[in-house]
Amino acid sequence: MISMATQSPKSPAPPKAPVFKPDDASGGDAVVLERRPQKTKPPQMFQVVLLNDDYTPMEFVVVVIQEFFNKDRETATQIMLKIHLDGKGVCGVFSKDVASTKVDQVTEAARKNGHPLQCVCEPIE
Ligand code: TYC
């Protein structure tokens, strides 16, 4: 007689190992990422400041503030008068590159028109 090493058809099926089903579609390989505090700081900002002098015409300063700092005539006039009375005034706040370009543009316009108007930028905070 030939004996077979098979299970008897009458013996009960072996207990199945528990099956873990992941909640996601990762197939169980999901990686949990830890949230880290933000490392990048916002960029340093610069204010562009006009300085008062005794020679640059008020009208020229008003037009400069309108043209280079996108202010309406009313606001530009108020800023010009503040500079005239206090000695200096902020015309806008920008990133370093933009502030530096504004200073160059205003200075070039002033020199081309024969005015000594001074424009500088300074870091804020
Ligand atoms: N003080 C100038 C005048 O009386 C006017 C002026 C205003 C000049 C602002 C420069 O940034 C300035 N003509």
Short mmCIF file of C-alpha atoms and ligand atoms in Angstrom, two decimals, residues 50-59 61 65 79-81 83-84 87-88 117-118, ligand 1:
data_model
loop_
_atom_site.label_atom_id
_atom_site.label_comp_id
_atom_site.label_asym_id
_atom_site.label_seq_id
_atom_site.Cartn_x
_atom_site.Cartn_y
_atom_site.Cartn_z
CA LEU A 50 13.32 110.53 0.85
CA LEU A 51 15.30 113.24 2.63
CA ASN A 52 14.43 116.91 2.70
CA ASP A 53 16.63 119.59 1.15
CA ASP A 54 16.22 123.30 0.44
CA TYR A 55 16.40 123.16 -3.35
CA THR A 56 14.34 120.33 -4.86
CA PRO A 57 10.93 121.74 -5.87
CA MET A 58 7.93 120.36 -3.98
CA GLU A 59 6.20 119.58 -7.27
CA VAL A 61 9.02 115.40 -5.16
CA ILE A 65 6.41 109.79 -5.19
CA ILE A 79 4.24 112.36 2.10
CA MET A 80 6.14 115.25 0.50
CA LEU A 81 4.88 117.69 3.16
CA ILE A 83 9.38 115.08 4.50
CA HIS A 84 9.48 118.89 4.16
CA GLY A 87 13.32 116.08 7.37
CA LYS A 88 12.53 112.62 6.02
CA LEU A 117 17.11 115.11 -3.81
CA GLN A 118 18.48 112.32 -1.61
N1 TYC B 1 12.08 121.46 1.08
C1 TYC B 1 11.83 121.50 -0.35
C2 TYC B 1 11.33 122.92 -0.71
O1 TYC B 1 10.95 123.68 0.13
C3 TYC B 1 10.79 120.49 -0.77
C4 TYC B 1 11.23 119.07 -0.59
C5 TYC B 1 10.37 118.13 -0.03
C6 TYC B 1 12.50 118.67 -0.99
C7 TYC B 1 10.74 116.82 0.14
C8 TYC B 1 12.91 117.33 -0.81
O2 TYC B 1 12.39 115.13 -0.12
C9 TYC B 1 12.01 116.43 -0.26
N2 TYC B 1 11.37 123.22 -2.00
#
